[in-house]
mmCIF file of C-alpha atoms in Angstrom:
data_model
loop_
_atom_site.group_PDB
_atom_site.id
_atom_site.type_symbol
_atom_site.label_atom_id
_atom_site.label_comp_id
_atom_site.label_asym_id
_atom_site.label_seq_id
_atom_site.Cartn_x
_atom_site.Cartn_y
_atom_site.Cartn_z
ATOM 1 C CA MET A 1 -48.405 -50.908 -59.790
ATOM 2 C CA THR A 2 -51.317 -51.142 -57.396
ATOM 3 C CA THR A 3 -52.699 -54.166 -55.656
ATOM 4 C CA ARG A 4 -56.167 -53.311 -56.941
ATOM 5 C CA THR A 5 -55.249 -54.085 -60.527
ATOM 6 C CA LEU A 6 -53.029 -57.058 -59.631
ATOM 7 C CA ALA A 7 -50.679 -55.995 -62.423
ATOM 8 C CA PRO A 8 -47.169 -57.361 -62.883
ATOM 9 C CA PRO A 9 -44.167 -55.045 -62.867
ATOM 10 C CA ARG A 10 -44.326 -53.212 -66.183
ATOM 11 C CA ASP A 11 -40.619 -53.449 -66.842
ATOM 12 C CA GLU A 12 -40.841 -57.227 -66.985
ATOM 13 C CA GLY A 13 -42.626 -57.205 -70.319
ATOM 14 C CA GLY A 14 -45.975 -58.444 -69.069
ATOM 15 C CA ALA A 15 -49.177 -57.494 -70.803
ATOM 16 C CA ARG A 16 -51.385 -55.015 -69.002
ATOM 17 C CA PRO A 17 -54.626 -56.465 -67.666
ATOM 18 C CA ALA A 18 -58.032 -55.529 -68.912
ATOM 19 C CA ALA A 19 -59.820 -52.954 -66.778
ATOM 20 C CA GLY A 20 -60.923 -54.563 -63.525
ATOM 21 C CA GLY A 21 -59.431 -57.927 -64.408
ATOM 22 C CA PRO A 22 -56.436 -59.768 -63.013
ATOM 23 C CA SER A 23 -53.155 -59.823 -64.860
ATOM 24 C CA ARG A 24 -52.224 -63.029 -66.622
ATOM 25 C CA LEU A 25 -48.842 -62.765 -64.881
ATOM 26 C CA ALA A 26 -50.168 -62.236 -61.358
ATOM 27 C CA TRP A 27 -49.174 -65.815 -60.553
ATOM 28 C CA LEU A 28 -45.530 -64.859 -61.091
ATOM 29 C CA ASP A 29 -45.864 -61.994 -58.629
ATOM 30 C CA ALA A 30 -47.388 -64.417 -56.129
ATOM 31 C CA LEU A 31 -44.461 -66.807 -56.566
ATOM 32 C CA ARG A 32 -41.951 -63.983 -56.164
ATOM 33 C CA GLY A 33 -43.666 -62.864 -53.002
ATOM 34 C CA VAL A 34 -43.538 -66.322 -51.474
ATOM 35 C CA ALA A 35 -39.901 -66.804 -52.488
ATOM 36 C CA ALA A 36 -38.741 -63.475 -51.038
ATOM 37 C CA LEU A 37 -40.523 -63.996 -47.745
ATOM 38 C CA VAL A 38 -39.196 -67.542 -47.392
ATOM 39 C CA VAL A 39 -35.607 -66.337 -47.879
ATOM 40 C CA ALA A 40 -36.083 -63.475 -45.401
ATOM 41 C CA LEU A 41 -37.561 -65.778 -42.774
ATOM 42 C CA HIS A 42 -34.836 -68.338 -43.414
ATOM 43 C CA HIS A 43 -32.232 -65.762 -42.401
ATOM 44 C CA ALA A 44 -34.282 -64.209 -39.582
ATOM 45 C CA THR A 45 -34.914 -67.554 -37.879
ATOM 46 C CA TYR A 46 -31.161 -67.847 -37.321
ATOM 47 C CA ASP A 47 -31.734 -65.235 -34.625
ATOM 48 C CA TYR A 48 -35.281 -65.841 -33.501
ATOM 49 C CA LEU A 49 -35.971 -69.573 -34.009
ATOM 50 C CA PRO A 50 -32.505 -71.164 -34.201
ATOM 51 C CA GLY A 51 -33.543 -74.572 -32.858
ATOM 52 C CA PRO A 52 -36.366 -75.308 -35.347
ATOM 53 C CA ARG A 53 -34.248 -73.782 -38.129
ATOM 54 C CA ALA A 54 -31.374 -76.168 -37.490
ATOM 55 C CA ALA A 55 -33.723 -79.152 -37.400
ATOM 56 C CA LEU A 56 -35.332 -78.148 -40.694
ATOM 57 C CA LEU A 57 -31.996 -77.561 -42.442
ATOM 58 C CA ALA A 58 -31.007 -81.178 -41.891
ATOM 59 C CA TRP A 59 -33.709 -82.113 -44.410
ATOM 60 C CA PHE A 60 -34.713 -79.034 -46.356
ATOM 61 C CA ASP A 61 -33.001 -75.743 -47.226
ATOM 62 C CA PRO A 62 -35.596 -72.923 -47.361
ATOM 63 C CA GLY A 63 -33.038 -70.448 -48.712
ATOM 64 C CA THR A 64 -32.231 -72.661 -51.685
ATOM 65 C CA TYR A 65 -35.952 -73.213 -52.228
ATOM 66 C CA GLY A 66 -36.660 -69.484 -52.329
ATOM 67 C CA VAL A 67 -33.842 -68.555 -54.695
ATOM 68 C CA MET A 68 -34.663 -71.433 -57.049
ATOM 69 C CA VAL A 69 -38.233 -70.175 -57.308
ATOM 70 C CA PHE A 70 -36.777 -66.738 -58.091
ATOM 71 C CA PHE A 71 -34.535 -68.228 -60.775
ATOM 72 C CA LEU A 72 -37.464 -70.063 -62.399
ATOM 73 C CA VAL A 73 -39.508 -66.857 -62.467
ATOM 74 C CA SER A 74 -36.588 -64.885 -63.946
ATOM 75 C CA GLY A 75 -36.074 -67.564 -66.566
ATOM 76 C CA TYR A 76 -39.728 -67.327 -67.525
ATOM 77 C CA ILE A 77 -40.026 -63.553 -67.763
ATOM 78 C CA VAL A 78 -36.619 -61.997 -68.545
ATOM 79 C CA PRO A 79 -36.138 -63.415 -72.080
ATOM 80 C CA ALA A 80 -39.733 -62.459 -72.822
ATOM 81 C CA SER A 81 -38.977 -58.835 -71.985
ATOM 82 C CA LEU A 82 -36.107 -58.849 -74.498
ATOM 83 C CA GLU A 83 -37.941 -60.656 -77.265
ATOM 84 C CA ARG A 84 -41.163 -58.707 -76.960
ATOM 85 C CA GLY A 85 -39.369 -55.429 -77.613
ATOM 86 C CA GLY A 86 -36.656 -56.879 -79.834
ATOM 87 C CA ASP A 87 -34.279 -54.129 -78.689
ATOM 88 C CA VAL A 88 -31.100 -55.044 -76.829
ATOM 89 C CA ARG A 89 -30.424 -51.443 -75.805
ATOM 90 C CA ARG A 90 -33.869 -51.105 -74.311
ATOM 91 C CA PHE A 91 -33.453 -54.444 -72.534
ATOM 92 C CA TRP A 92 -30.204 -53.414 -70.830
ATOM 93 C CA ILE A 93 -31.534 -50.018 -69.794
ATOM 94 C CA GLY A 94 -34.583 -51.708 -68.318
ATOM 95 C CA ARG A 95 -32.464 -54.226 -66.427
ATOM 96 C CA LEU A 96 -30.085 -51.584 -65.073
ATOM 97 C CA PHE A 97 -32.872 -49.310 -63.837
ATOM 98 C CA ARG A 98 -34.745 -52.277 -62.429
ATOM 99 C CA ILE A 99 -31.836 -53.632 -60.388
ATOM 100 C CA TYR A 100 -29.239 -50.963 -59.604
ATOM 101 C CA PRO A 101 -31.194 -48.202 -57.771
ATOM 102 C CA LEU A 102 -32.298 -50.418 -54.870
ATOM 103 C CA TRP A 103 -28.989 -52.267 -55.064
ATOM 104 C CA LEU A 104 -27.225 -48.948 -54.400
ATOM 105 C CA VAL A 105 -29.513 -48.241 -51.430
ATOM 106 C CA ALA A 106 -28.931 -51.681 -49.902
ATOM 107 C CA CYS A 107 -25.166 -51.644 -50.457
ATOM 108 C CA GLY A 108 -24.905 -48.080 -49.176
ATOM 109 C CA ALA A 109 -26.789 -49.026 -46.011
ATOM 110 C CA ALA A 110 -24.522 -52.045 -45.474
ATOM 111 C CA VAL A 111 -21.372 -49.963 -45.921
ATOM 112 C CA ALA A 112 -22.706 -47.330 -43.502
ATOM 113 C CA LEU A 113 -23.404 -50.002 -40.894
ATOM 114 C CA MET A 114 -19.910 -51.418 -41.401
ATOM 115 C CA ALA A 115 -18.375 -47.978 -40.937
ATOM 116 C CA ALA A 116 -20.301 -47.630 -37.693
ATOM 117 C CA GLY A 117 -19.120 -51.056 -36.536
ATOM 118 C CA LEU A 118 -22.646 -52.432 -36.567
ATOM 119 C CA TYR A 119 -22.295 -54.899 -39.421
ATOM 120 C CA ARG A 120 -19.655 -57.565 -39.915
ATOM 121 C CA GLU A 121 -17.281 -56.989 -42.814
ATOM 122 C CA ARG A 122 -16.967 -60.049 -45.018
ATOM 123 C CA GLY A 123 -13.254 -59.717 -45.837
ATOM 124 C CA GLY A 124 -11.859 -60.141 -49.330
ATOM 125 C CA PRO A 125 -9.592 -58.094 -51.611
ATOM 126 C CA GLY A 126 -8.850 -54.391 -51.437
ATOM 127 C CA PRO A 127 -11.658 -51.823 -51.789
ATOM 128 C CA ALA A 128 -10.973 -51.004 -55.458
ATOM 129 C CA VAL A 129 -11.330 -54.631 -56.567
ATOM 130 C CA ALA A 130 -14.323 -55.156 -54.275
ATOM 131 C CA VAL A 131 -16.127 -52.120 -55.699
ATOM 132 C CA LEU A 132 -15.343 -53.120 -59.283
ATOM 133 C CA ALA A 133 -16.588 -56.668 -58.700
ATOM 134 C CA HIS A 134 -19.800 -55.425 -57.078
ATOM 135 C CA VAL A 135 -20.501 -52.879 -59.814
ATOM 136 C CA THR A 136 -20.487 -55.696 -62.345
ATOM 137 C CA MET A 137 -22.832 -57.553 -59.943
ATOM 138 C CA MET A 138 -20.736 -60.669 -60.569
ATOM 139 C CA GLN A 139 -18.728 -60.565 -57.343
ATOM 140 C CA ASP A 140 -19.837 -64.073 -56.378
ATOM 141 C CA LEU A 141 -18.266 -65.322 -59.612
ATOM 142 C CA LEU A 142 -15.080 -63.351 -58.963
ATOM 143 C CA ALA A 143 -14.036 -64.751 -55.560
ATOM 144 C CA VAL A 144 -15.073 -61.453 -53.924
ATOM 145 C CA PRO A 145 -17.333 -61.757 -50.847
ATOM 146 C CA SER A 146 -20.657 -59.965 -51.252
ATOM 147 C CA VAL A 147 -21.176 -56.953 -49.031
ATOM 148 C CA LEU A 148 -24.647 -58.427 -48.400
ATOM 149 C CA ASN A 149 -24.962 -62.191 -48.412
ATOM 150 C CA VAL A 150 -28.052 -62.196 -50.636
ATOM 151 C CA LEU A 151 -26.286 -60.395 -53.482
ATOM 152 C CA TRP A 152 -24.762 -63.676 -54.667
ATOM 153 C CA THR A 153 -27.888 -64.533 -56.656
ATOM 154 C CA LEU A 154 -27.571 -61.347 -58.711
ATOM 155 C CA SER A 155 -24.262 -62.659 -60.049
ATOM 156 C CA TYR A 156 -26.117 -65.546 -61.672
ATOM 157 C CA GLU A 157 -28.871 -63.217 -62.846
ATOM 158 C CA MET A 158 -26.238 -61.124 -64.631
ATOM 159 C CA ALA A 159 -24.641 -64.216 -66.193
ATOM 160 C CA PHE A 160 -28.107 -65.256 -67.385
ATOM 161 C CA TYR A 161 -28.764 -61.817 -68.913
ATOM 162 C CA LEU A 162 -25.504 -61.993 -70.847
ATOM 163 C CA LEU A 163 -26.329 -65.469 -72.131
ATOM 164 C CA VAL A 164 -29.886 -64.502 -73.066
ATOM 165 C CA VAL A 165 -28.632 -61.550 -75.132
ATOM 166 C CA ALA A 166 -25.956 -63.717 -76.763
ATOM 167 C CA LEU A 167 -28.472 -66.384 -77.758
ATOM 168 C CA PHE A 168 -30.928 -63.753 -78.989
ATOM 169 C CA THR A 169 -28.221 -62.141 -81.108
ATOM 170 C CA ALA A 170 -27.212 -65.494 -82.564
ATOM 171 C CA GLY A 171 -30.818 -66.490 -83.270
ATOM 172 C CA LEU A 172 -30.572 -69.529 -80.966
ATOM 173 C CA HIS A 173 -32.802 -68.260 -78.189
ATOM 174 C CA ARG A 174 -35.817 -70.465 -78.941
ATOM 175 C CA ARG A 175 -34.009 -73.708 -78.060
ATOM 176 C CA SER A 176 -34.507 -73.157 -74.362
ATOM 177 C CA ALA A 177 -35.217 -76.779 -73.417
ATOM 178 C CA HIS A 178 -31.975 -77.851 -75.123
ATOM 179 C CA HIS A 179 -30.059 -75.138 -73.288
ATOM 180 C CA ALA A 180 -31.507 -76.214 -69.947
ATOM 181 C CA LEU A 181 -30.584 -79.845 -70.555
ATOM 182 C CA LEU A 182 -27.097 -78.867 -71.715
ATOM 183 C CA PHE A 183 -26.419 -76.891 -68.531
ATOM 184 C CA ALA A 184 -27.822 -79.669 -66.351
ATOM 185 C CA ALA A 185 -25.545 -82.172 -68.101
ATOM 186 C CA GLY A 186 -22.673 -79.740 -67.579
ATOM 187 C CA ALA A 187 -23.438 -79.678 -63.853
ATOM 188 C CA LEU A 188 -23.122 -83.451 -63.772
ATOM 189 C CA VAL A 189 -19.980 -83.709 -65.902
ATOM 190 C CA LEU A 190 -18.114 -80.595 -64.736
ATOM 191 C CA GLY A 191 -19.456 -80.357 -61.198
ATOM 192 C CA GLY A 192 -16.223 -81.662 -59.704
ATOM 193 C CA LEU A 193 -14.205 -78.617 -60.778
ATOM 194 C CA PRO A 194 -12.905 -76.634 -57.792
ATOM 195 C CA PRO A 195 -14.490 -73.232 -57.088
ATOM 196 C CA ALA A 196 -12.712 -69.951 -57.890
ATOM 197 C CA LEU A 197 -10.228 -71.760 -60.132
ATOM 198 C CA LEU A 198 -9.422 -68.738 -62.317
ATOM 199 C CA SER A 199 -8.956 -66.389 -59.383
ATOM 200 C CA VAL A 200 -6.639 -68.860 -57.650
ATOM 201 C CA ARG A 201 -4.478 -69.192 -60.761
ATOM 202 C CA ALA A 202 -4.499 -65.625 -62.122
ATOM 203 C CA GLY A 203 -5.354 -63.563 -59.050
ATOM 204 C CA VAL A 204 -8.625 -62.059 -57.874
ATOM 205 C CA GLY A 205 -7.807 -58.566 -59.136
ATOM 206 C CA ALA A 206 -6.777 -59.663 -62.625
ATOM 207 C CA VAL A 207 -9.877 -61.784 -63.105
ATOM 208 C CA ALA A 208 -12.152 -59.029 -61.777
ATOM 209 C CA VAL A 209 -10.649 -56.416 -64.115
ATOM 210 C CA GLY A 210 -10.787 -58.738 -67.117
ATOM 211 C CA ALA A 211 -14.372 -59.777 -66.419
ATOM 212 C CA ALA A 212 -15.475 -56.176 -65.912
ATOM 213 C CA ALA A 213 -13.859 -55.090 -69.185
ATOM 214 C CA LEU A 214 -15.435 -57.924 -71.172
ATOM 215 C CA THR A 215 -18.847 -57.411 -69.596
ATOM 216 C CA ALA A 216 -18.841 -53.652 -70.135
ATOM 217 C CA ALA A 217 -17.699 -54.058 -73.742
ATOM 218 C CA ALA A 218 -20.369 -56.689 -74.383
ATOM 219 C CA ILE A 219 -23.181 -54.546 -72.983
ATOM 220 C CA VAL A 220 -22.106 -51.342 -74.725
ATOM 221 C CA LEU A 221 -21.515 -52.983 -78.112
ATOM 222 C CA ALA A 222 -24.733 -55.005 -77.932
ATOM 223 C CA ALA A 223 -26.735 -51.917 -76.946
ATOM 224 C CA ARG A 224 -25.282 -50.093 -79.949
ATOM 225 C CA GLY A 225 -26.464 -52.857 -82.256
ATOM 226 C CA HIS A 226 -23.160 -54.671 -82.815
ATOM 227 C CA ARG A 227 -23.612 -58.412 -83.193
ATOM 228 C CA LEU A 228 -20.188 -59.033 -81.666
ATOM 229 C CA GLY A 229 -21.279 -57.368 -78.442
ATOM 230 C CA GLY A 230 -24.128 -59.764 -77.912
ATOM 231 C CA LEU A 231 -21.946 -62.801 -78.561
ATOM 232 C CA LEU A 232 -19.071 -61.454 -76.470
ATOM 233 C CA GLY A 233 -21.181 -61.461 -73.319
ATOM 234 C CA ALA A 234 -21.348 -65.242 -73.323
ATOM 235 C CA VAL A 235 -17.578 -65.449 -72.734
ATOM 236 C CA PRO A 236 -17.364 -64.051 -69.183
ATOM 237 C CA ALA A 237 -20.709 -65.598 -68.260
ATOM 238 C CA LEU A 238 -19.701 -69.148 -69.153
ATOM 239 C CA LEU A 239 -16.091 -68.931 -67.995
ATOM 240 C CA LEU A 240 -16.982 -67.508 -64.601
ATOM 241 C CA VAL A 241 -19.885 -69.846 -63.858
ATOM 242 C CA VAL A 242 -17.908 -72.947 -64.833
ATOM 243 C CA LEU A 243 -14.476 -72.025 -63.522
ATOM 244 C CA ASN A 244 -14.814 -69.325 -60.885
ATOM 245 C CA GLY A 245 -18.093 -69.505 -58.974
ATOM 246 C CA ARG A 246 -17.983 -69.559 -55.192
ATOM 247 C CA VAL A 247 -20.569 -72.338 -55.044
ATOM 248 C CA GLY A 248 -18.784 -74.450 -57.662
ATOM 249 C CA ALA A 249 -19.723 -75.602 -61.140
ATOM 250 C CA ALA A 250 -22.326 -78.141 -59.997
ATOM 251 C CA GLU A 251 -24.548 -75.537 -58.370
ATOM 252 C CA GLY A 252 -23.711 -72.749 -60.816
ATOM 253 C CA LEU A 253 -24.567 -74.733 -63.928
ATOM 254 C CA THR A 254 -27.676 -76.109 -62.249
ATOM 255 C CA ILE A 255 -28.817 -72.548 -61.609
ATOM 256 C CA LEU A 256 -28.467 -71.735 -65.317
ATOM 257 C CA ALA A 257 -30.306 -74.968 -66.165
ATOM 258 C CA VAL A 258 -33.138 -73.922 -63.841
ATOM 259 C CA MET A 259 -33.397 -70.480 -65.410
ATOM 260 C CA PHE A 260 -33.496 -71.833 -68.949
ATOM 261 C CA ALA A 261 -36.062 -74.375 -67.788
ATOM 262 C CA GLY A 262 -38.236 -71.410 -66.796
ATOM 263 C CA THR A 263 -37.720 -69.981 -70.286
ATOM 264 C CA ALA A 264 -38.722 -73.313 -71.831
ATOM 265 C CA VAL A 265 -41.984 -73.241 -69.858
ATOM 266 C CA TYR A 266 -42.669 -69.785 -71.277
ATOM 267 C CA ARG A 267 -42.102 -71.108 -74.810
ATOM 268 C CA ILE A 268 -44.365 -74.111 -74.227
ATOM 269 C CA GLU A 269 -47.130 -71.807 -73.047
ATOM 270 C CA ARG A 270 -46.717 -69.612 -76.133
ATOM 271 C CA GLY A 271 -46.780 -72.602 -78.462
ATOM 272 C CA GLU A 272 -43.145 -72.182 -79.542
ATOM 273 C CA LEU A 273 -42.177 -75.645 -78.254
ATOM 274 C CA ALA A 274 -44.108 -78.880 -78.625
ATOM 275 C CA PRO A 275 -45.417 -79.611 -75.109
ATOM 276 C CA ARG A 276 -44.757 -83.356 -74.819
ATOM 277 C CA PRO A 277 -41.076 -83.505 -75.874
ATOM 278 C CA ALA A 278 -40.322 -80.229 -74.104
ATOM 279 C CA LEU A 279 -41.864 -81.451 -70.844
ATOM 280 C CA LEU A 280 -39.963 -84.719 -71.123
ATOM 281 C CA GLY A 281 -36.808 -82.674 -71.618
ATOM 282 C CA LEU A 282 -37.570 -80.580 -68.533
ATOM 283 C CA GLY A 283 -38.111 -83.755 -66.538
ATOM 284 C CA ALA A 284 -34.694 -84.902 -67.696
ATOM 285 C CA VAL A 285 -33.256 -81.545 -66.591
ATOM 286 C CA LEU A 286 -34.609 -82.013 -63.064
ATOM 287 C CA VAL A 287 -33.424 -85.605 -62.811
ATOM 288 C CA THR A 288 -29.965 -84.716 -64.128
ATOM 289 C CA ALA A 289 -29.677 -81.807 -61.698
ATOM 290 C CA LEU A 290 -30.648 -84.045 -58.783
ATOM 291 C CA VAL A 291 -28.104 -86.658 -59.829
ATOM 292 C CA ALA A 292 -25.448 -83.940 -60.096
ATOM 293 C CA ALA A 293 -26.301 -82.822 -56.559
ATOM 294 C CA ALA A 294 -26.022 -86.375 -55.250
ATOM 295 C CA VAL A 295 -22.639 -86.806 -56.923
ATOM 296 C CA HIS A 296 -21.051 -83.440 -56.145
ATOM 297 C CA LEU A 297 -22.719 -81.825 -53.109
ATOM 298 C CA ASP A 298 -21.941 -84.473 -50.484
ATOM 299 C CA ALA A 299 -23.559 -83.654 -47.125
ATOM 300 C CA ALA A 300 -25.725 -80.854 -48.540
ATOM 301 C CA ALA A 301 -27.196 -83.015 -51.303
ATOM 302 C CA ARG A 302 -30.355 -84.052 -49.446
ATOM 303 C CA SER A 303 -31.535 -80.634 -48.230
ATOM 304 C CA TRP A 304 -30.467 -78.946 -51.474
ATOM 305 C CA SER A 305 -32.157 -81.531 -53.686
ATOM 306 C CA LEU A 306 -35.421 -81.457 -51.749
ATOM 307 C CA ALA A 307 -35.409 -77.674 -51.992
ATOM 308 C CA LEU A 308 -34.861 -77.786 -55.768
ATOM 309 C CA ALA A 309 -37.621 -80.372 -56.229
ATOM 310 C CA ALA A 310 -39.989 -78.308 -54.075
ATOM 311 C CA ALA A 311 -39.205 -75.160 -56.066
ATOM 312 C CA ALA A 312 -39.973 -76.973 -59.323
ATOM 313 C CA ALA A 313 -43.246 -78.271 -57.839
ATOM 314 C CA THR A 314 -44.192 -74.792 -56.599
ATOM 315 C CA PHE A 315 -43.550 -73.262 -60.003
ATOM 316 C CA GLY A 316 -45.574 -76.029 -61.636
ATOM 317 C CA LEU A 317 -48.512 -75.465 -59.298
ATOM 318 C CA GLY A 318 -48.343 -71.741 -59.958
ATOM 319 C CA LEU A 319 -48.376 -72.403 -63.687
ATOM 320 C CA LEU A 320 -51.419 -74.672 -63.387
ATOM 321 C CA ALA A 321 -53.234 -72.008 -61.357
ATOM 322 C CA ARG A 322 -52.170 -69.094 -63.572
ATOM 323 C CA ARG A 323 -55.673 -68.424 -64.918
ATOM 324 C CA LEU A 324 -57.209 -68.333 -61.443
ATOM 325 C CA PRO A 325 -57.450 -65.146 -59.363
ATOM 326 C CA MET A 326 -54.388 -64.858 -57.156
ATOM 327 C CA PRO A 327 -54.643 -63.802 -53.503
ATOM 328 C CA ARG A 328 -54.171 -60.046 -53.375
ATOM 329 C CA ALA A 329 -51.816 -60.301 -50.420
ATOM 330 C CA LEU A 330 -49.442 -62.582 -52.321
ATOM 331 C CA VAL A 331 -49.512 -60.413 -55.426
ATOM 332 C CA ALA A 332 -48.854 -57.307 -53.326
ATOM 333 C CA LEU A 333 -45.986 -59.159 -51.656
ATOM 334 C CA GLY A 334 -44.616 -59.968 -55.103
ATOM 335 C CA VAL A 335 -44.605 -56.284 -56.010
ATOM 336 C CA ILE A 336 -42.248 -55.533 -53.104
ATOM 337 C CA SER A 337 -40.342 -58.833 -53.332
ATOM 338 C CA TYR A 338 -37.083 -57.302 -54.585
ATOM 339 C CA SER A 339 -37.055 -54.878 -51.665
ATOM 340 C CA VAL A 340 -37.862 -57.689 -49.243
ATOM 341 C CA TYR A 341 -35.016 -59.745 -50.637
ATOM 342 C CA LEU A 342 -32.325 -57.039 -50.690
ATOM 343 C CA LEU A 343 -33.206 -55.163 -47.516
ATOM 344 C CA HIS A 344 -33.894 -57.922 -45.016
ATOM 345 C CA PRO A 345 -30.190 -58.528 -44.163
ATOM 346 C CA VAL A 346 -29.754 -54.808 -43.445
ATOM 347 C CA LEU A 347 -32.852 -54.681 -41.259
ATOM 348 C CA LEU A 348 -31.814 -57.864 -39.486
ATOM 349 C CA ALA A 349 -28.448 -56.279 -38.637
ATOM 350 C CA ILE A 350 -30.251 -53.254 -37.178
ATOM 351 C CA PHE A 351 -32.546 -55.503 -35.146
ATOM 352 C CA ARG A 352 -29.519 -57.299 -33.753
ATOM 353 C CA VAL A 353 -28.105 -54.001 -32.560
ATOM 354 C CA LEU A 354 -31.374 -52.766 -31.061
ATOM 355 C CA LEU A 355 -32.856 -55.995 -29.698
ATOM 356 C CA GLY A 356 -29.950 -58.407 -29.531
ATOM 357 C CA GLY A 357 -29.313 -61.521 -31.599
ATOM 358 C CA ASN A 358 -29.497 -65.169 -30.747
ATOM 359 C CA GLY A 359 -28.036 -67.648 -33.176
ATOM 360 C CA PRO A 360 -27.593 -71.385 -32.727
ATOM 361 C CA ASP A 361 -25.475 -70.933 -29.595
ATOM 362 C CA ARG A 362 -28.354 -69.251 -27.759
ATOM 363 C CA PRO A 363 -31.468 -71.236 -28.696
ATOM 364 C CA ASP A 364 -33.134 -70.392 -25.393
ATOM 365 C CA ARG A 365 -33.918 -66.897 -26.665
ATOM 366 C CA GLY A 366 -35.960 -67.908 -29.681
ATOM 367 C CA SER A 367 -38.822 -65.469 -30.009
ATOM 368 C CA VAL A 368 -41.837 -65.683 -32.296
ATOM 369 C CA PRO A 369 -43.016 -62.142 -31.345
ATOM 370 C CA LEU A 370 -39.655 -60.690 -32.388
ATOM 371 C CA LEU A 371 -39.818 -62.616 -35.657
ATOM 372 C CA LEU A 372 -43.300 -61.244 -36.317
ATOM 373 C CA LEU A 373 -42.149 -57.723 -35.468
ATOM 374 C CA PHE A 374 -39.187 -58.067 -37.819
ATOM 375 C CA THR A 375 -41.481 -59.277 -40.618
ATOM 376 C CA ALA A 376 -43.935 -56.407 -40.135
ATOM 377 C CA VAL A 377 -41.200 -53.762 -40.177
ATOM 378 C CA LEU A 378 -39.592 -55.397 -43.216
ATOM 379 C CA LEU A 379 -42.839 -55.331 -45.184
ATOM 380 C CA ALA A 380 -43.448 -51.681 -44.317
ATOM 381 C CA LEU A 381 -39.891 -50.726 -45.264
ATOM 382 C CA SER A 382 -40.111 -52.690 -48.506
ATOM 383 C CA TRP A 383 -43.392 -51.043 -49.469
ATOM 384 C CA THR A 384 -41.730 -47.665 -48.937
ATOM 385 C CA THR A 385 -38.622 -48.415 -51.015
ATOM 386 C CA GLN A 386 -40.637 -50.017 -53.802
ATOM 387 C CA ARG A 387 -42.844 -46.961 -54.067
ATOM 388 C CA TYR A 388 -40.207 -44.262 -53.681
ATOM 389 C CA VAL A 389 -37.059 -45.906 -55.091
ATOM 390 C CA GLU A 390 -37.887 -48.826 -57.369
ATOM 391 C CA ALA A 391 -40.981 -47.560 -59.177
ATOM 392 C CA PRO A 392 -39.710 -44.029 -59.997
ATOM 393 C CA MET A 393 -36.389 -45.343 -61.274
ATOM 394 C CA GLN A 394 -38.114 -47.932 -63.442
ATOM 395 C CA ARG A 395 -40.249 -45.187 -64.950
ATOM 396 C CA LEU A 396 -37.107 -43.137 -65.574
ATOM 397 C CA GLY A 397 -35.484 -46.113 -67.283
ATOM 398 C CA LYS A 398 -38.474 -46.441 -69.581
ATOM 399 C CA ARG A 399 -38.270 -42.782 -70.537
ATOM 400 C CA LEU A 400 -34.551 -43.042 -71.266
ATOM 401 C CA ALA A 401 -35.053 -46.148 -73.379
ATOM 402 C CA ARG A 402 -37.946 -44.771 -75.411
ATOM 403 C CA PRO A 403 -36.146 -42.176 -77.607
ATOM 404 C CA GLY A 404 -33.648 -44.756 -78.826
ATOM 405 C CA ARG A 405 -36.201 -47.443 -79.492
ATOM 406 C CA ARG A 406 -35.018 -49.579 -82.342
ATOM 407 C CA ALA A 407 -34.787 -53.230 -83.237
ATOM 408 C CA SER A 408 -31.176 -53.823 -82.217
ATOM 409 C CA GLY A 409 -30.504 -57.429 -83.029
ATOM 410 C CA ALA A 410 -34.150 -58.012 -83.800
ATOM 411 C CA ALA A 411 -33.430 -59.502 -87.190
ATOM 412 C CA ALA A 412 -31.331 -62.161 -85.544
ATOM 413 C CA GLY A 413 -33.891 -62.729 -82.818
ATOM 414 C CA ARG A 414 -37.099 -63.087 -84.796
ATOM 415 C CA PRO A 415 -38.158 -66.477 -86.102
ATOM 416 C CA THR A 416 -37.813 -67.118 -89.819
#
């Protein structure tokens, strides 16, 4: 994808723009670009602007803001990519080739830095369990520390994919506003459950093996057109988010509510949901999520809630401006947003080795020039990996999916 055409990533199911015209999904790229950069700067300011960062965090959490914008965008576009093709096999191939190639690069770089003693190991179970949990991408739902801190969000992305396929297979996928409200209510009612409950009771290894087996079986069976496979995926997704997430059920279920809220917005725009009741339902989702945060998140409730509200407002403003030309810089940033998100912790670790780190205990060394240098190098690195890792592998995924194109589960997914 080039910045001249302002086109969205093709694997996301977006329509191609007319010649010379902006894409109708360029606003989503712009939002992704903002979200990725906010998260990267949130982590980088720990080293280079620790004083202002600490003051801001007392009121507003930029990291939560960025990932919630990401979750809203994923909720909007991911189900569309499944439903537009109507092929579960094609969907999973697209997802795997979209996510795993750069994931392997980032994880490999982190492991290499750990081996060289340049990156802090995050502890956890033995290597076999850690690798298995990471390969499923659900390590944050399996009580296994992520090799890179930012990988935790991919665990909820994977749970969302499994639920989306299950709902599509069951023909229940168009009730997105109801799903969002149900998960928000679950966050309020079940938010007091302790984190990692299953792993504490049954053991980290047993839960990781069981979850991996169920997830693999669900994906393989669903991709082969078996209805059971699609439905089976909902089991590990729901159990792990409710009973085993590191962040707890309140945040985990709110994340799913946010993603399905993004899907509901997509359905409103396509005329599949009546706007007024659906928007009222989405308002109820936000209010319920904020109440759940106030009840269950204690000291973090204020900064977390303001971040969630700001993310919802940002997504709403982007939606209102979707027919306007988007700034080319933001759209270009959105194209490389996945690289920015995954690679910035690795680059930050390298910067700490080469230039020294600060942190909250050394606020006197805050440095705007170093922050700007870090940002410039990160953008250049991300452009490189997007062009030479992400884009080629996405094209390969499309070629592999094309020969087996068929309407797996489409009969269940299409409206009657």
